Short mmCIF file of C-alpha atoms and ligand atoms in Angstrom, two decimals:
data_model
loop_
_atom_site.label_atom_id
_atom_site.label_comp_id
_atom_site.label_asym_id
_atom_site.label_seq_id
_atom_site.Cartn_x
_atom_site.Cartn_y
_atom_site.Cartn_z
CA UNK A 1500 0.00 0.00 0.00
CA UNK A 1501 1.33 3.07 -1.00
CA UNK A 1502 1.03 6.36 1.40
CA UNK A 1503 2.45 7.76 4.37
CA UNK A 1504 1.43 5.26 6.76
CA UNK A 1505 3.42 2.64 4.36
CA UNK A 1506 7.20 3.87 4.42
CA UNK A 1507 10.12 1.52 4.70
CA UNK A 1508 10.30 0.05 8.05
CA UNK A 1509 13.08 1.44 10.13
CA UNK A 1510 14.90 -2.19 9.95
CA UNK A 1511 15.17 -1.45 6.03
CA UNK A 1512 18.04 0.53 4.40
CA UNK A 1513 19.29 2.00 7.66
CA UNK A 1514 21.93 0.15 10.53
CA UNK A 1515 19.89 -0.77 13.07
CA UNK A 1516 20.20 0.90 16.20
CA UNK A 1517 19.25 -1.65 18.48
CA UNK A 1518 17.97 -4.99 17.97
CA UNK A 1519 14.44 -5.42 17.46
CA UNK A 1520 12.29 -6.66 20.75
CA UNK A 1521 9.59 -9.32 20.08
CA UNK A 1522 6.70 -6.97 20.70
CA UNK A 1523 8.16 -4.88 17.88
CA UNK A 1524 8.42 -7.76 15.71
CA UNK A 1525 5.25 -9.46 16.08
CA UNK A 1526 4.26 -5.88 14.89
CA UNK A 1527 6.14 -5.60 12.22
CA UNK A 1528 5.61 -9.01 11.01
CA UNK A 1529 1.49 -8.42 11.53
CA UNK A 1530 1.78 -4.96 9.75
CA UNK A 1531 3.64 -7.06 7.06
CA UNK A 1532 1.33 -9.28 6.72
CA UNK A 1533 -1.95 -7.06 6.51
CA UNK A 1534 -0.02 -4.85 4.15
CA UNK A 1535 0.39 -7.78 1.63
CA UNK A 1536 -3.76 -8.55 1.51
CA UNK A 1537 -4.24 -5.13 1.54
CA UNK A 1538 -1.96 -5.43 -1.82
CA UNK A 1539 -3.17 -8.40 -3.28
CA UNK A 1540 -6.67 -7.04 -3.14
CA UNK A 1541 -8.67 -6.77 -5.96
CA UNK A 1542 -10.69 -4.34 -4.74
CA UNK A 1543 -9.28 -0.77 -4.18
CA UNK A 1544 -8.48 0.64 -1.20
CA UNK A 1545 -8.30 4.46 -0.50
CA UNK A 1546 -7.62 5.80 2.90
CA UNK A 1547 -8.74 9.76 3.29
CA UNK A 1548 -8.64 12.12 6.25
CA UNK A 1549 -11.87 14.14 7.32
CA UNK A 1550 -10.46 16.71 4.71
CA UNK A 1551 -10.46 14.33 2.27
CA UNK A 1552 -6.75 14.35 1.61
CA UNK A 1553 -6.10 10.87 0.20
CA UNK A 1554 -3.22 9.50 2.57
CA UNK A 1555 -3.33 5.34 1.56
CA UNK A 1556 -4.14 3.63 -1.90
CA UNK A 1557 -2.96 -0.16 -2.85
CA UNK A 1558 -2.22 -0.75 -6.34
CA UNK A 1559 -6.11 -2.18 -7.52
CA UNK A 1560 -7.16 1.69 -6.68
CA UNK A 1561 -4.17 3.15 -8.68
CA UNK A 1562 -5.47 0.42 -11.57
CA UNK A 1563 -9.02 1.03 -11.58
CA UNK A 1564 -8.63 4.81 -11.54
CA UNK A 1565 -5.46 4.59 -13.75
CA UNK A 1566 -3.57 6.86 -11.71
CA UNK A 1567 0.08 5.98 -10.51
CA UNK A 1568 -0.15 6.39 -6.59
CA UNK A 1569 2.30 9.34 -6.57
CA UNK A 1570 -0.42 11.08 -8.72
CA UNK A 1571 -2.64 10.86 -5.65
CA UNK A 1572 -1.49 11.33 -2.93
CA UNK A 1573 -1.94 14.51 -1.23
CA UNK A 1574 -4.81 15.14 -3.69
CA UNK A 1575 -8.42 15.67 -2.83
CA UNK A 1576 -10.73 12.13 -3.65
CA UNK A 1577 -12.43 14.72 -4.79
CA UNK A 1578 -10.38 14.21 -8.18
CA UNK A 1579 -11.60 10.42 -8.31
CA UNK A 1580 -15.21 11.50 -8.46
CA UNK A 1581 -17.67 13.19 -11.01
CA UNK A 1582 -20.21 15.41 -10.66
CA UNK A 1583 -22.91 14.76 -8.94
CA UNK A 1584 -21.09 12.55 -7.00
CA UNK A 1585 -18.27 15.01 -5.93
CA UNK A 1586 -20.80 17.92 -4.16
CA UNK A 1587 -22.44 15.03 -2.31
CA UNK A 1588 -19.58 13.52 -1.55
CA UNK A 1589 -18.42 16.58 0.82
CA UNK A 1590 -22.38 17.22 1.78
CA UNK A 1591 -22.49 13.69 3.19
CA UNK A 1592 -18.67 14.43 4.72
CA UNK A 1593 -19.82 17.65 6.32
CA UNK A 1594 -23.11 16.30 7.60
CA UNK A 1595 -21.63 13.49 8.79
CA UNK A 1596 -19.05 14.92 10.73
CA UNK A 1597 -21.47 17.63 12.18
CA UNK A 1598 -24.41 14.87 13.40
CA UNK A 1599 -22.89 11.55 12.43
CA UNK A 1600 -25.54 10.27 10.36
CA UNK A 1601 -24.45 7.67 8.18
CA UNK A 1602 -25.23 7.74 4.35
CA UNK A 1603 -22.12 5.32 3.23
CA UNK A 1604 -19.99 4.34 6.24
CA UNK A 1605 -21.15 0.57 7.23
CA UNK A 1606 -23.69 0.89 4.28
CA UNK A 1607 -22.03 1.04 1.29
CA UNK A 1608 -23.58 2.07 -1.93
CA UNK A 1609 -23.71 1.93 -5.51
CA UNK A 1610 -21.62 5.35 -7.23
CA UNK A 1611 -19.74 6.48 -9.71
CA UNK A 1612 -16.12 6.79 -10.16
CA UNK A 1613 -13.92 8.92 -12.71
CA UNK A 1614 -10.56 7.73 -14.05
CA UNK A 1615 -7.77 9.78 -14.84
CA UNK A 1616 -8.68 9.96 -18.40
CA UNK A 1617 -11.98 11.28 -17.35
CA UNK A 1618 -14.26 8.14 -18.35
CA UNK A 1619 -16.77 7.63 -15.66
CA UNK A 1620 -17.61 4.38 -14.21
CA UNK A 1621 -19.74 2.27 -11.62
CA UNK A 1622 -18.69 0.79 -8.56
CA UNK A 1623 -19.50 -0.36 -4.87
CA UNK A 1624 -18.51 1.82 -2.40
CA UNK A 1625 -17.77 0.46 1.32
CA UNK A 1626 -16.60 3.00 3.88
CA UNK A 1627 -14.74 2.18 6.86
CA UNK A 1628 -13.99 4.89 9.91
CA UNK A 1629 -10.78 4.53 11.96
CA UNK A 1630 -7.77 6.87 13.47
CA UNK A 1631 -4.69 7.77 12.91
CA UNK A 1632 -2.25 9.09 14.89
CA UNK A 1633 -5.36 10.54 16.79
CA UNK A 1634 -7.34 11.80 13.69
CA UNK A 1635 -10.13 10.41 12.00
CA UNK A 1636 -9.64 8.33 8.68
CA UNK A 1637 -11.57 6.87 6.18
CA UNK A 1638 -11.09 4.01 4.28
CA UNK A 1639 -13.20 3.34 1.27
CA UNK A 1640 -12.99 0.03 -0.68
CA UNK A 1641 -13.83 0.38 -4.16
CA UNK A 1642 -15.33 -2.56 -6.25
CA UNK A 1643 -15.40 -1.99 -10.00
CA UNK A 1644 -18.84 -3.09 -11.43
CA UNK A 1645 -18.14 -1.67 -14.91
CA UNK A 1646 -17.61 -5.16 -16.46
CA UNK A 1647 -20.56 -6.62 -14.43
CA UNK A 1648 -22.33 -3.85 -15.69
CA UNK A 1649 -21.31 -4.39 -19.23
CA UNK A 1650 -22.26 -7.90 -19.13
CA UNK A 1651 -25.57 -7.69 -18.06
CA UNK A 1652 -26.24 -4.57 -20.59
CA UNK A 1653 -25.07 -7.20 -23.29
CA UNK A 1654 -27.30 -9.73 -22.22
CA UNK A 1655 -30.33 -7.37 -21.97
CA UNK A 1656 -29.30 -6.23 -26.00
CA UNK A 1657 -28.82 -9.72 -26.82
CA UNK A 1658 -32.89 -10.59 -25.62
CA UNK A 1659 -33.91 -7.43 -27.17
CA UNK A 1660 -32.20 -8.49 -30.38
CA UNK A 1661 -33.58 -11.70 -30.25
CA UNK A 1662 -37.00 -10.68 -29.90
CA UNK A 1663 -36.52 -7.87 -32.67
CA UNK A 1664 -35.24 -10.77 -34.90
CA UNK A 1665 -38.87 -12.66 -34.21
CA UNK A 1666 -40.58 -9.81 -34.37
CA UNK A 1667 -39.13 -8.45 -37.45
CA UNK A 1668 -38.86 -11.70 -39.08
CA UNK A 1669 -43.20 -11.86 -38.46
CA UNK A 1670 -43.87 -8.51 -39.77
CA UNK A 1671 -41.14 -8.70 -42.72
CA UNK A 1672 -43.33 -12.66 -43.82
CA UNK A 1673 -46.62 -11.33 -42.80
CA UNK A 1674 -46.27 -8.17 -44.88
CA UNK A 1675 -43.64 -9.49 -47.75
CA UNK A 1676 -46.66 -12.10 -48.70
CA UNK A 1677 -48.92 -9.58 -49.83
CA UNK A 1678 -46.09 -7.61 -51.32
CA UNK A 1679 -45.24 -10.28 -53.76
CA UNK A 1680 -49.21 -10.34 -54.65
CA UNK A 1681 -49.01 -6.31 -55.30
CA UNK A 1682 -45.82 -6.68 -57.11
CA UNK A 1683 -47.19 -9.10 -59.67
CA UNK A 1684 -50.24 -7.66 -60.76
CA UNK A 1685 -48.73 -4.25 -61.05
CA UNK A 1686 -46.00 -5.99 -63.06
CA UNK A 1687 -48.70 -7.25 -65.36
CA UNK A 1688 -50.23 -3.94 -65.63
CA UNK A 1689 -47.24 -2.60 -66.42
CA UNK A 1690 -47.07 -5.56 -69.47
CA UNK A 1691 -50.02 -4.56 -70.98
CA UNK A 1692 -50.99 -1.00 -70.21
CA UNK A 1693 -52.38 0.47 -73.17
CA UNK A 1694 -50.52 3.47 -73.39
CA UNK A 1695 -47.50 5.44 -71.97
CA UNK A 1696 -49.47 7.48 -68.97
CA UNK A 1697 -50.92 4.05 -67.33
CA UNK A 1698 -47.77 2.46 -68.45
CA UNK A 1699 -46.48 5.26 -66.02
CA UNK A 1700 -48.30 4.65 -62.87
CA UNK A 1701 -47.73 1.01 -62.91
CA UNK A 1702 -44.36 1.44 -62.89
CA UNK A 1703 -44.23 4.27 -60.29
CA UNK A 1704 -46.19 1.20 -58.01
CA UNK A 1705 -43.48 -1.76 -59.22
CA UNK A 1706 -40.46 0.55 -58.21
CA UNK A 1707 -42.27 1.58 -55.00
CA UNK A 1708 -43.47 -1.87 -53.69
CA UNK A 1709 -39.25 -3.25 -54.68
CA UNK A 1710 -38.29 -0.41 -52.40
CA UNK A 1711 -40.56 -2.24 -49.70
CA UNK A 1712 -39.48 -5.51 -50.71
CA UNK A 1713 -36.00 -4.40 -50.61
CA UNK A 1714 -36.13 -3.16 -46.66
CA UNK A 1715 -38.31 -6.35 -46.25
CA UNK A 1716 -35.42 -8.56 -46.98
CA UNK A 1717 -32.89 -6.68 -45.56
CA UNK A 1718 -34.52 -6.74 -42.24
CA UNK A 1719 -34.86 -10.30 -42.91
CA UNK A 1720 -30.77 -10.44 -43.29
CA UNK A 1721 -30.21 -9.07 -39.65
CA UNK A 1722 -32.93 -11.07 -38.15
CA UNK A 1723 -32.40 -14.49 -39.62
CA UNK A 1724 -28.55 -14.39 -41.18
CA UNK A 1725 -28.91 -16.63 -43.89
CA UNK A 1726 -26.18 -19.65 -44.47
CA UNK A 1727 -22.70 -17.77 -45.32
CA UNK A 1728 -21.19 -19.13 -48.77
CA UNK A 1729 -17.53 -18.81 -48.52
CA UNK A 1730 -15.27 -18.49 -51.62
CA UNK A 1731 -12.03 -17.03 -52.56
CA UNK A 1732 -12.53 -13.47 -53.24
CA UNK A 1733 -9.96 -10.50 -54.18
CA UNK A 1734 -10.63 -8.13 -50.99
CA UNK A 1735 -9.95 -5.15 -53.21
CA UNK A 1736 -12.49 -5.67 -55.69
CA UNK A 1737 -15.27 -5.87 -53.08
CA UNK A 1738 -13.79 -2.74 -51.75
CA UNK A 1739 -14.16 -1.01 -54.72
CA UNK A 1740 -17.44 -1.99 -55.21
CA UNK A 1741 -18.87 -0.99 -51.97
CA UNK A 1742 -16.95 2.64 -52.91
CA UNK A 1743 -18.51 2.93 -56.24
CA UNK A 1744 -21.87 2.13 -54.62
CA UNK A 1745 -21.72 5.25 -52.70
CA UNK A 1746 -19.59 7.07 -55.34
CA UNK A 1747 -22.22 10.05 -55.94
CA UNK A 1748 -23.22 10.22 -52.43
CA UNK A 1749 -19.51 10.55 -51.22
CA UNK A 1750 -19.18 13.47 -53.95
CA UNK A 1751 -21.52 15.43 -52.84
CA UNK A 1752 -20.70 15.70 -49.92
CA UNK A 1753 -17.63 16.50 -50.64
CA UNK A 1754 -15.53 13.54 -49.54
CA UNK A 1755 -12.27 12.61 -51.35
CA UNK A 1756 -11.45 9.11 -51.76
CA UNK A 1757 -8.22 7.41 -51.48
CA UNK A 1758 -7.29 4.36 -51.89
CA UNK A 1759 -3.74 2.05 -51.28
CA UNK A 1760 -4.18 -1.40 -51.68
CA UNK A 1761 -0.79 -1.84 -51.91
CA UNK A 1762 -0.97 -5.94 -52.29
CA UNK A 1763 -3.76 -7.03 -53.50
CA UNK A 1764 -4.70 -10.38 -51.71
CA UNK A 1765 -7.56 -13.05 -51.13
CA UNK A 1766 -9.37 -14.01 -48.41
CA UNK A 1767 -12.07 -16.57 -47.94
CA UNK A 1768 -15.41 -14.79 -47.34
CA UNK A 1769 -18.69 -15.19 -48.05
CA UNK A 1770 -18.66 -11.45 -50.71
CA UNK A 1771 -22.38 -10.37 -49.97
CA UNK A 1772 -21.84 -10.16 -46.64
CA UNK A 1773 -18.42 -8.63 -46.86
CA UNK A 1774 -19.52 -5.86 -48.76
CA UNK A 1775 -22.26 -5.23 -46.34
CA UNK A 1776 -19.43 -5.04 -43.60
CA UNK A 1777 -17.77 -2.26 -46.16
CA UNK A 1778 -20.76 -0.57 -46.90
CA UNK A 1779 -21.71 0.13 -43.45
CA UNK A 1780 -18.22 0.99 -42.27
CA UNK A 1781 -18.78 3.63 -45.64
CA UNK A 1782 -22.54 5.02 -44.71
CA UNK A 1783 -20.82 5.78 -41.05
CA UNK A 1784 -17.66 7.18 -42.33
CA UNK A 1785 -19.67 9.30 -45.03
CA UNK A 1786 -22.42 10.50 -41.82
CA UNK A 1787 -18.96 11.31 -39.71
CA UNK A 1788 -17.93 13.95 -42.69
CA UNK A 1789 -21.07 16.41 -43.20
CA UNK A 1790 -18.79 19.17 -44.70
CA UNK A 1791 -16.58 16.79 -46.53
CA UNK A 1792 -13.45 15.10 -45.57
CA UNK A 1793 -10.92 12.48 -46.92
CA UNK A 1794 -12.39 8.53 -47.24
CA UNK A 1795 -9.44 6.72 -46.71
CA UNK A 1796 -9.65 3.15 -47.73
CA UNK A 1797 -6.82 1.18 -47.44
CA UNK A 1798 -5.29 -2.99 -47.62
CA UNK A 1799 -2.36 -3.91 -46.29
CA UNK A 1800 -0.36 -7.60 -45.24
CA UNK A 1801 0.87 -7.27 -41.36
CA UNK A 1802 1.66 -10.79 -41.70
CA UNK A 1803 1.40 -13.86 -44.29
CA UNK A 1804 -1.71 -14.92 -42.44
CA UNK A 1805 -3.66 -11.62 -41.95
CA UNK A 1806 -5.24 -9.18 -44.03
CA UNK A 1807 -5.97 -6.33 -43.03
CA UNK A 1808 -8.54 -3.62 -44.49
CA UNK A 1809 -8.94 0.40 -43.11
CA UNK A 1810 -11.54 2.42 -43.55
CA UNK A 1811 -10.34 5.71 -42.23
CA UNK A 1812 -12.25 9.35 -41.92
CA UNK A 1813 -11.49 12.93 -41.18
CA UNK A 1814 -15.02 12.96 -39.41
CA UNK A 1815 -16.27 14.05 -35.98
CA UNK A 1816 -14.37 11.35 -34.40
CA UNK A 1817 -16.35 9.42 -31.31
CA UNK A 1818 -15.27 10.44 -27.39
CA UNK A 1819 -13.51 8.30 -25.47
CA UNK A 1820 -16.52 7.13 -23.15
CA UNK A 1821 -18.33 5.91 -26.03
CA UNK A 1822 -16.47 3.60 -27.85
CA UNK A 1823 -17.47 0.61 -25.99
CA UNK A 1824 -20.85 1.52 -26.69
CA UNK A 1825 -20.75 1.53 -30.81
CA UNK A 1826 -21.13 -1.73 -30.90
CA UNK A 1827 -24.12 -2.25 -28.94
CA UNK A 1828 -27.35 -2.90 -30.34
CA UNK A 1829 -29.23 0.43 -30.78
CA UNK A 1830 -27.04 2.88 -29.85
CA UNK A 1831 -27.16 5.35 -32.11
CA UNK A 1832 -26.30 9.26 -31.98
CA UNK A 1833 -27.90 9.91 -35.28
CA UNK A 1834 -31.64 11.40 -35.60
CA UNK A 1835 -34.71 9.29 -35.34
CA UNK A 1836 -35.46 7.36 -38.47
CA UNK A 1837 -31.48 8.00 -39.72
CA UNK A 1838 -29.72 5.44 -37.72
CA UNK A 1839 -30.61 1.93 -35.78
CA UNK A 1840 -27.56 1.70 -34.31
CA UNK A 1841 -27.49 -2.11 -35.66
CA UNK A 1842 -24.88 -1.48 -38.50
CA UNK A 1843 -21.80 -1.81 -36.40
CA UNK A 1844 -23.48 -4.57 -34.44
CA UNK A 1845 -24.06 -6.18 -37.57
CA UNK A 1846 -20.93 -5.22 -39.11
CA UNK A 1847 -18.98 -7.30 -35.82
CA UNK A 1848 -20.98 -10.15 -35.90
CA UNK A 1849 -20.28 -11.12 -40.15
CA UNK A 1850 -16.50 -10.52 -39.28
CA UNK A 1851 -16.55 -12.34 -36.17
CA UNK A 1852 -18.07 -15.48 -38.23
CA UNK A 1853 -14.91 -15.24 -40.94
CA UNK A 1854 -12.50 -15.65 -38.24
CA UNK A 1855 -11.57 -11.96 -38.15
CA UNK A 1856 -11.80 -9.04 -36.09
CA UNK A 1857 -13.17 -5.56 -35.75
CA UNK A 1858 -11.24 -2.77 -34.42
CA UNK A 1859 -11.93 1.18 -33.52
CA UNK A 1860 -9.40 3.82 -33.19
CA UNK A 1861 -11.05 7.64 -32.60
CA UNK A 1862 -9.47 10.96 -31.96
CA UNK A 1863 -12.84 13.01 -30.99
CA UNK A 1864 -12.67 16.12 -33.98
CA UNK A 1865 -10.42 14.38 -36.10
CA UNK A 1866 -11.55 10.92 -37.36
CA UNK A 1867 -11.80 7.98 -37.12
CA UNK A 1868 -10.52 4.41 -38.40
CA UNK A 1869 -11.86 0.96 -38.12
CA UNK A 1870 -9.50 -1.96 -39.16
CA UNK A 1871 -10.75 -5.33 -40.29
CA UNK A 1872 -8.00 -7.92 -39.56
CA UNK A 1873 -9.03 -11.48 -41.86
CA UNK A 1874 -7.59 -14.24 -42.27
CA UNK A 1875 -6.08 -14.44 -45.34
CA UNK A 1876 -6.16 -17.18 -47.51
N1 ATP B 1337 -16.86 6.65 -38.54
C1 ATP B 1337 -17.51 7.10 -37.48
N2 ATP B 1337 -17.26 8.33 -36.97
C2 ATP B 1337 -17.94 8.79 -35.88
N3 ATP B 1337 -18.87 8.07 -35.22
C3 ATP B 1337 -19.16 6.84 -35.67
C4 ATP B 1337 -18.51 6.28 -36.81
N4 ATP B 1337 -19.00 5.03 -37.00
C5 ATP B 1337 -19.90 4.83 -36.03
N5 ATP B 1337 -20.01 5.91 -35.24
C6 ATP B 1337 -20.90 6.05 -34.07
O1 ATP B 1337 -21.37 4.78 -33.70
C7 ATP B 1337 -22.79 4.76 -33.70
C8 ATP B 1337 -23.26 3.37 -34.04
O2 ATP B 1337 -22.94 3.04 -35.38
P1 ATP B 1337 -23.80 1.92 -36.11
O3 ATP B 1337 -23.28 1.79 -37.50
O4 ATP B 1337 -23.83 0.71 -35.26
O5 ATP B 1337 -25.26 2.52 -36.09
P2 ATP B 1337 -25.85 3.76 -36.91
O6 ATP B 1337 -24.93 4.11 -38.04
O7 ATP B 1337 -26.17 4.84 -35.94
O8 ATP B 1337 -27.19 3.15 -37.46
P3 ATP B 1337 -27.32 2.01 -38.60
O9 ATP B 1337 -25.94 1.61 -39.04
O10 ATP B 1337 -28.03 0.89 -37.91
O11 ATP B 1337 -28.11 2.65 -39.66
C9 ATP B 1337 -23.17 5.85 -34.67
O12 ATP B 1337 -24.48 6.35 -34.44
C10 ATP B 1337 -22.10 6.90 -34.39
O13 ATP B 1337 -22.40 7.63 -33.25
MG1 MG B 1338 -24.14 2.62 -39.35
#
């Protein structure tokens, strides 16, 4: 444990003066002792004064904050908390110590921490009261609950995915049947109108009920993935492809493309779904840049097994705090009826299933770049 309380012992470093009694031993060998659990603890462990002057931290504190303990010490624990939390935290301090009601100490409670890079996170808070050298301390022990948390958000998207998957697979039969109907007869309408005008209007209907049929099937794709068909394929021709889809879109908004595909090698992938993987990793790049930008779009070899595709923009970038969350189900920042926050989800799950992976890297104002490692063939 790192503080003032846990300095060398005098036996350490220095002649001794005098030879240690037994009393002072037992002591030292106790204080040894509870010093190396206190170490070894996976929870963190903070000691503060009534001022709230941090004085004691073991090493799981320094690690879930991600401060070094010489960062701390001295400090306010102030610094470790965010607002809310930080105003009541010296309310509860001051009321406590005026009429020793108890919010936290013996209690413990369910709060928020902030880490030195300023991401904010959950965790149990236990708070013990003791003395010092005649003054009151307070030790807090700190559990992290961030990946519990995580865990059991995942598990809540997963049953909400599943059930949109049944749900959308229903609606997307239910109405699709019907669809086909309308499709036909407007098709034969189209056939045999008997001149240009009605000719017209039955196509305006054939176009309009594909577009249904279209976002019919592709919900379809996300809620029952059909069988993958995996073949060789030349990763940079699917690249391009997925590009050239979204070539007029990209130009109007004013987005350069650039490419280096430096090799040009295969992997084994099933292309549809591959694309769709590029084309969402384009739509989100494109929605980063809304006053243009570069589209960087690159291939490169980091090894003779791995492939490895960018698909780098000079966009908005994403903070810190939220890149866990991109891949969730749903989370979305863009307007209602824009996004569904499913693409990325999506996107992770098809590269999962070729054996790859899916990686962020985000500088909030300037861009981002997710990297697509594959095996290669
Ligand atoms: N290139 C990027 N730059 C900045 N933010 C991004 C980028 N890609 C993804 N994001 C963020 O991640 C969120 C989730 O992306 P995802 O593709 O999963 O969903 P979406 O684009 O919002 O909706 P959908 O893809 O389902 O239409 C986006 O809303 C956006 O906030
Ligand atoms: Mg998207």
């Amino acid at each position: 444990m790192a503080g003032r309380g846990a300095g060398k012992t005098k036996a350490e470093g220095k002649p001794r003066a005098r030879p240690e009694s037994d009393a002072e031993q037992q002591i030292r060998e106790e204080r040894d002792r509870l010093r190396s659990i206190v170490d070894a603890a996976v929870d963190g462990i903070i000691a503060i004064d009534a001022q709230g002057t941090i004085l004691e931290l073991n090493p799981a504190a320094e690690r879930i904050f991600g401060y070094a303990a010489s960062d701390l010490l001295g400090q306010n624990v102030a610094i470790l908390m965010p607002q809310p939390y930080r105003d009541e935290h010296a309310e509860y301090v001051r009321r406590y110590l005026e009429t020793g009601e108890r919010r936290i100490i013996g209690i413990g409670r369910e709060v928020r921490g902030r880490r030195k890079d300023g991401s904010v996170f959950p965790h149990f808070l236990a708070v013990a009261e003791g003395s010092l050298a005649g003054k009151r301390v307070f030790t807090g022990v700190i559990r992290d609950l961030e990946h519990l948390r995580q865990a059991e958000e995942r598990a809540r998207q997963a049953e909400q995915l599943a059930a949109l998957s049944t749900i959308t697979a229903g609606i997307a039969h239910d109405v699709g049947t019907p669809m086909t109907t309308i499709l036909g007869y407007a098709e034969l309408l189209e056939r045999s109108a008997p001149d240009d005008k009605s000719r017209d209007r039955a196509r305006h209907i054939v176009d309009q009920v594909r577009r249904v049929t279209d976002l019919l099937q592709t919900l379809l794709n996300i809620a029952r993935p059909r069988r993958a068909e995996h073949e060789a394929i030349a990763v940079a021709d699917v690249l391009d492809h997925s590009v050239d889809f979204f070539r007029e879109k990209l130009k109007g908004r004013g987005i350069v493309v650039e490419r280096d595909y430096g090799p040009r090698p295969t992997v084994v992938a099933d292309r549809d779904r591959l694309e769709q993987v590029f084309l969402n990793l384009i739509v989100n790049a494109a929605d980063a840049m809304p006053s243009g930008g570069t589209l960087s779009v690159r291939i490169g070899r980091p090894n003779d097994e791995l492939v490895e595709i960018a698909i780098e923009d000079t966009g908005v970038g994403i903070a810190p705090q939220h890149l866990d969350r991109i891949f969730d189900a749903f989370y979305t920042t863009k307007e209602r009826g824009k996004g569904t926050g499913l693409g990325l989800l999506v996107s992770q799950r098809i590269v999962r299933e070729h054996g790859g992976t899916l990686r962020v890297q985000s500088d909030l104002g300037k861009g981002t770049c997710f990297t697509i490692t594959l095996p290669s063939r």
